[in-house]
Amino acid sequence: MIDKLLAPFLEVAGKAVVQGTTALGKVIAEHFAKHGSKYIMGGGAAAAGGAAYAVGEAVGHSKGKKEGTTEQAARDENKIKEMHQQHENDRKRWNEEKQAYEDLLDETEKKL
């Protein structure tokens, strides 16, 4: 039953992916056909500039990840502390309720 419902969807999705991939390939091929000589004849300066940009992006991305991870760790630590404190508060409340219930049972037994 499900395969009958999913078959048309998968067929359309598959065609869209193929068309998107084909269109992307065409755009890339056109770009290199138009600007390919710049890449080939640009020499070391273009390659070095591109490499420097790529390395700079990678370093910035890595640094951002580390900073984000540190900040997330601090948020997580605060959340764990809050959860622990809430658990302790709940535990105290449960013990007080349990004691009150036991006291009520004791008073009831004394009256009987």
PDB file of C-alpha atoms in Angstrom:
ATOM      1  CA  MET A   1       0.000   0.000   0.000  1.00  0.00           C
ATOM      2  CA  ILE A   2       2.723   2.446   1.025  1.00  0.00           C
ATOM      3  CA  ASP A   3       4.874   1.500  -1.938  1.00  0.00           C
ATOM      4  CA  LYS A   4       1.975   2.398  -4.245  1.00  0.00           C
ATOM      5  CA  LEU A   5       1.715   5.809  -2.573  1.00  0.00           C
ATOM      6  CA  LEU A   6       5.449   6.459  -2.534  1.00  0.00           C
ATOM      7  CA  ALA A   7       6.212   5.278  -6.064  1.00  0.00           C
ATOM      8  CA  PRO A   8       4.901   8.429  -7.829  1.00  0.00           C
ATOM      9  CA  PHE A   9       6.621  10.679  -5.333  1.00  0.00           C
ATOM     10  CA  LEU A  10       9.950   8.880  -5.678  1.00  0.00           C
ATOM     11  CA  GLU A  11       9.680   8.957  -9.459  1.00  0.00           C
ATOM     12  CA  VAL A  12       9.110  12.729  -9.501  1.00  0.00           C
ATOM     13  CA  ALA A  13      11.817  13.319  -6.887  1.00  0.00           C
ATOM     14  CA  GLY A  14      14.286  11.199  -8.846  1.00  0.00           C
ATOM     15  CA  LYS A  15      13.622  13.151 -12.025  1.00  0.00           C
ATOM     16  CA  ALA A  16      14.078  16.445 -10.161  1.00  0.00           C
ATOM     17  CA  VAL A  17      17.418  15.323  -8.777  1.00  0.00           C
ATOM     18  CA  VAL A  18      18.607  14.213 -12.199  1.00  0.00           C
ATOM     19  CA  GLN A  19      17.469  17.486 -13.777  1.00  0.00           C
ATOM     20  CA  GLY A  20      19.129  19.511 -11.016  1.00  0.00           C
ATOM     21  CA  THR A  21      22.375  17.605 -11.378  1.00  0.00           C
ATOM     22  CA  THR A  22      22.308  17.991 -15.150  1.00  0.00           C
ATOM     23  CA  ALA A  23      21.607  21.732 -14.859  1.00  0.00           C
ATOM     24  CA  LEU A  24      24.426  22.163 -12.345  1.00  0.00           C
ATOM     25  CA  GLY A  25      26.819  20.291 -14.613  1.00  0.00           C
ATOM     26  CA  LYS A  26      25.856  22.522 -17.521  1.00  0.00           C
ATOM     27  CA  VAL A  27      26.425  25.705 -15.500  1.00  0.00           C
ATOM     28  CA  ILE A  28      29.850  24.508 -14.340  1.00  0.00           C
ATOM     29  CA  ALA A  29      30.835  23.457 -17.866  1.00  0.00           C
ATOM     30  CA  GLU A  30      29.736  26.833 -19.268  1.00  0.00           C
ATOM     31  CA  HIS A  31      31.673  28.690 -16.573  1.00  0.00           C
ATOM     32  CA  PHE A  32      34.889  26.780 -17.264  1.00  0.00           C
ATOM     33  CA  ALA A  33      34.420  27.113 -21.020  1.00  0.00           C
ATOM     34  CA  LYS A  34      34.083  30.867 -20.605  1.00  0.00           C
ATOM     35  CA  HIS A  35      36.673  31.459 -17.868  1.00  0.00           C
ATOM     36  CA  GLY A  36      38.910  28.385 -18.119  1.00  0.00           C
ATOM     37  CA  SER A  37      41.843  30.266 -19.613  1.00  0.00           C
ATOM     38  CA  LYS A  38      41.964  32.510 -16.536  1.00  0.00           C
ATOM     39  CA  TYR A  39      42.431  29.467 -14.342  1.00  0.00           C
ATOM     40  CA  ILE A  40      45.080  27.944 -16.588  1.00  0.00           C
ATOM     41  CA  MET A  41      47.011  31.121 -17.481  1.00  0.00           C
ATOM     42  CA  GLY A  42      46.462  32.930 -14.215  1.00  0.00           C
ATOM     43  CA  GLY A  43      49.628  31.380 -12.908  1.00  0.00           C
ATOM     44  CA  GLY A  44      50.710  30.964  -9.354  1.00  0.00           C
ATOM     45  CA  ALA A  45      49.213  34.223  -8.118  1.00  0.00           C
ATOM     46  CA  ALA A  46      45.648  33.110  -8.705  1.00  0.00           C
ATOM     47  CA  ALA A  47      46.331  29.686  -7.278  1.00  0.00           C
ATOM     48  CA  ALA A  48      48.139  31.109  -4.260  1.00  0.00           C
ATOM     49  CA  GLY A  49      45.386  33.650  -3.667  1.00  0.00           C
ATOM     50  CA  GLY A  50      42.751  30.963  -3.890  1.00  0.00           C
ATOM     51  CA  ALA A  51      44.705  28.675  -1.601  1.00  0.00           C
ATOM     52  CA  ALA A  52      45.232  31.455   0.941  1.00  0.00           C
ATOM     53  CA  TYR A  53      41.529  32.216   0.877  1.00  0.00           C
ATOM     54  CA  ALA A  54      40.659  28.546   1.309  1.00  0.00           C
ATOM     55  CA  VAL A  55      43.079  28.138   4.226  1.00  0.00           C
ATOM     56  CA  GLY A  56      41.820  31.354   5.822  1.00  0.00           C
ATOM     57  CA  GLU A  57      38.251  30.150   5.511  1.00  0.00           C
ATOM     58  CA  ALA A  58      39.165  26.789   6.990  1.00  0.00           C
ATOM     59  CA  VAL A  59      40.966  28.383   9.941  1.00  0.00           C
ATOM     60  CA  GLY A  60      38.091  30.785  10.595  1.00  0.00           C
ATOM     61  CA  HIS A  61      35.599  27.969  10.343  1.00  0.00           C
ATOM     62  CA  SER A  62      37.614  25.833  12.740  1.00  0.00           C
ATOM     63  CA  LYS A  63      38.046  28.715  15.189  1.00  0.00           C
ATOM     64  CA  GLY A  64      34.321  29.417  15.077  1.00  0.00           C
ATOM     65  CA  LYS A  65      33.587  25.784  15.766  1.00  0.00           C
ATOM     66  CA  LYS A  66      35.891  25.768  18.793  1.00  0.00           C
ATOM     67  CA  GLU A  67      34.415  28.972  20.194  1.00  0.00           C
ATOM     68  CA  GLY A  68      30.897  27.705  19.578  1.00  0.00           C
ATOM     69  CA  THR A  69      31.705  24.410  21.236  1.00  0.00           C
ATOM     70  CA  THR A  70      33.108  26.178  24.310  1.00  0.00           C
ATOM     71  CA  GLU A  71      30.032  28.378  24.580  1.00  0.00           C
ATOM     72  CA  GLN A  72      27.747  25.375  24.176  1.00  0.00           C
ATOM     73  CA  ALA A  73      29.665  23.509  26.878  1.00  0.00           C
ATOM     74  CA  ALA A  74      29.146  26.429  29.277  1.00  0.00           C
ATOM     75  CA  ARG A  75      25.418  26.486  28.485  1.00  0.00           C
ATOM     76  CA  ASP A  76      25.217  22.727  28.956  1.00  0.00           C
ATOM     77  CA  GLU A  77      27.033  22.931  32.295  1.00  0.00           C
ATOM     78  CA  ASN A  78      24.595  25.589  33.533  1.00  0.00           C
ATOM     79  CA  LYS A  79      21.657  23.494  32.364  1.00  0.00           C
ATOM     80  CA  ILE A  80      22.982  20.426  34.205  1.00  0.00           C
ATOM     81  CA  LYS A  81      23.445  22.489  37.380  1.00  0.00           C
ATOM     82  CA  GLU A  82      19.870  23.787  37.085  1.00  0.00           C
ATOM     83  CA  MET A  83      18.547  20.252  36.528  1.00  0.00           C
ATOM     84  CA  HIS A  84      20.510  18.964  39.545  1.00  0.00           C
ATOM     85  CA  GLN A  85      19.193  21.777  41.734  1.00  0.00           C
ATOM     86  CA  GLN A  86      15.624  21.118  40.551  1.00  0.00           C
ATOM     87  CA  HIS A  87      16.082  17.420  41.335  1.00  0.00           C
ATOM     88  CA  GLU A  88      17.351  18.233  44.832  1.00  0.00           C
ATOM     89  CA  ASN A  89      14.377  20.555  45.404  1.00  0.00           C
ATOM     90  CA  ASP A  90      11.992  17.846  44.193  1.00  0.00           C
ATOM     91  CA  ARG A  91      13.688  15.260  46.423  1.00  0.00           C
ATOM     92  CA  LYS A  92      13.283  17.493  49.477  1.00  0.00           C
ATOM     93  CA  ARG A  93       9.641  18.122  48.628  1.00  0.00           C
ATOM     94  CA  TRP A  94       8.996  14.388  48.125  1.00  0.00           C
ATOM     95  CA  ASN A  95      10.624  13.575  51.466  1.00  0.00           C
ATOM     96  CA  GLU A  96       8.510  16.231  53.219  1.00  0.00           C
ATOM     97  CA  GLU A  97       5.346  14.884  51.579  1.00  0.00           C
ATOM     98  CA  LYS A  98       6.302  11.322  52.535  1.00  0.00           C
ATOM     99  CA  GLN A  99       6.953  12.382  56.128  1.00  0.00           C
ATOM    100  CA  ALA A 100       3.636  14.255  56.280  1.00  0.00           C
ATOM    101  CA  TYR A 101       1.847  11.172  54.949  1.00  0.00           C
ATOM    102  CA  GLU A 102       3.544   8.932  57.519  1.00  0.00           C
ATOM    103  CA  ASP A 103       2.667  11.394  60.296  1.00  0.00           C
ATOM    104  CA  LEU A 104      -0.956  11.369  59.129  1.00  0.00           C
ATOM    105  CA  LEU A 105      -0.991   7.562  59.205  1.00  0.00           C
ATOM    106  CA  ASP A 106       0.512   7.565  62.712  1.00  0.00           C
ATOM    107  CA  GLU A 107      -2.107  10.036  63.978  1.00  0.00           C
ATOM    108  CA  THR A 108      -4.880   7.987  62.390  1.00  0.00           C
ATOM    109  CA  GLU A 109      -3.616   4.788  64.027  1.00  0.00           C
ATOM    110  CA  LYS A 110      -3.423   6.503  67.444  1.00  0.00           C
ATOM    111  CA  LYS A 111      -7.031   7.660  67.164  1.00  0.00           C
ATOM    112  CA  LEU A 112      -8.239   4.160  66.322  1.00  0.00           C
TER     113      LEU A 112
END
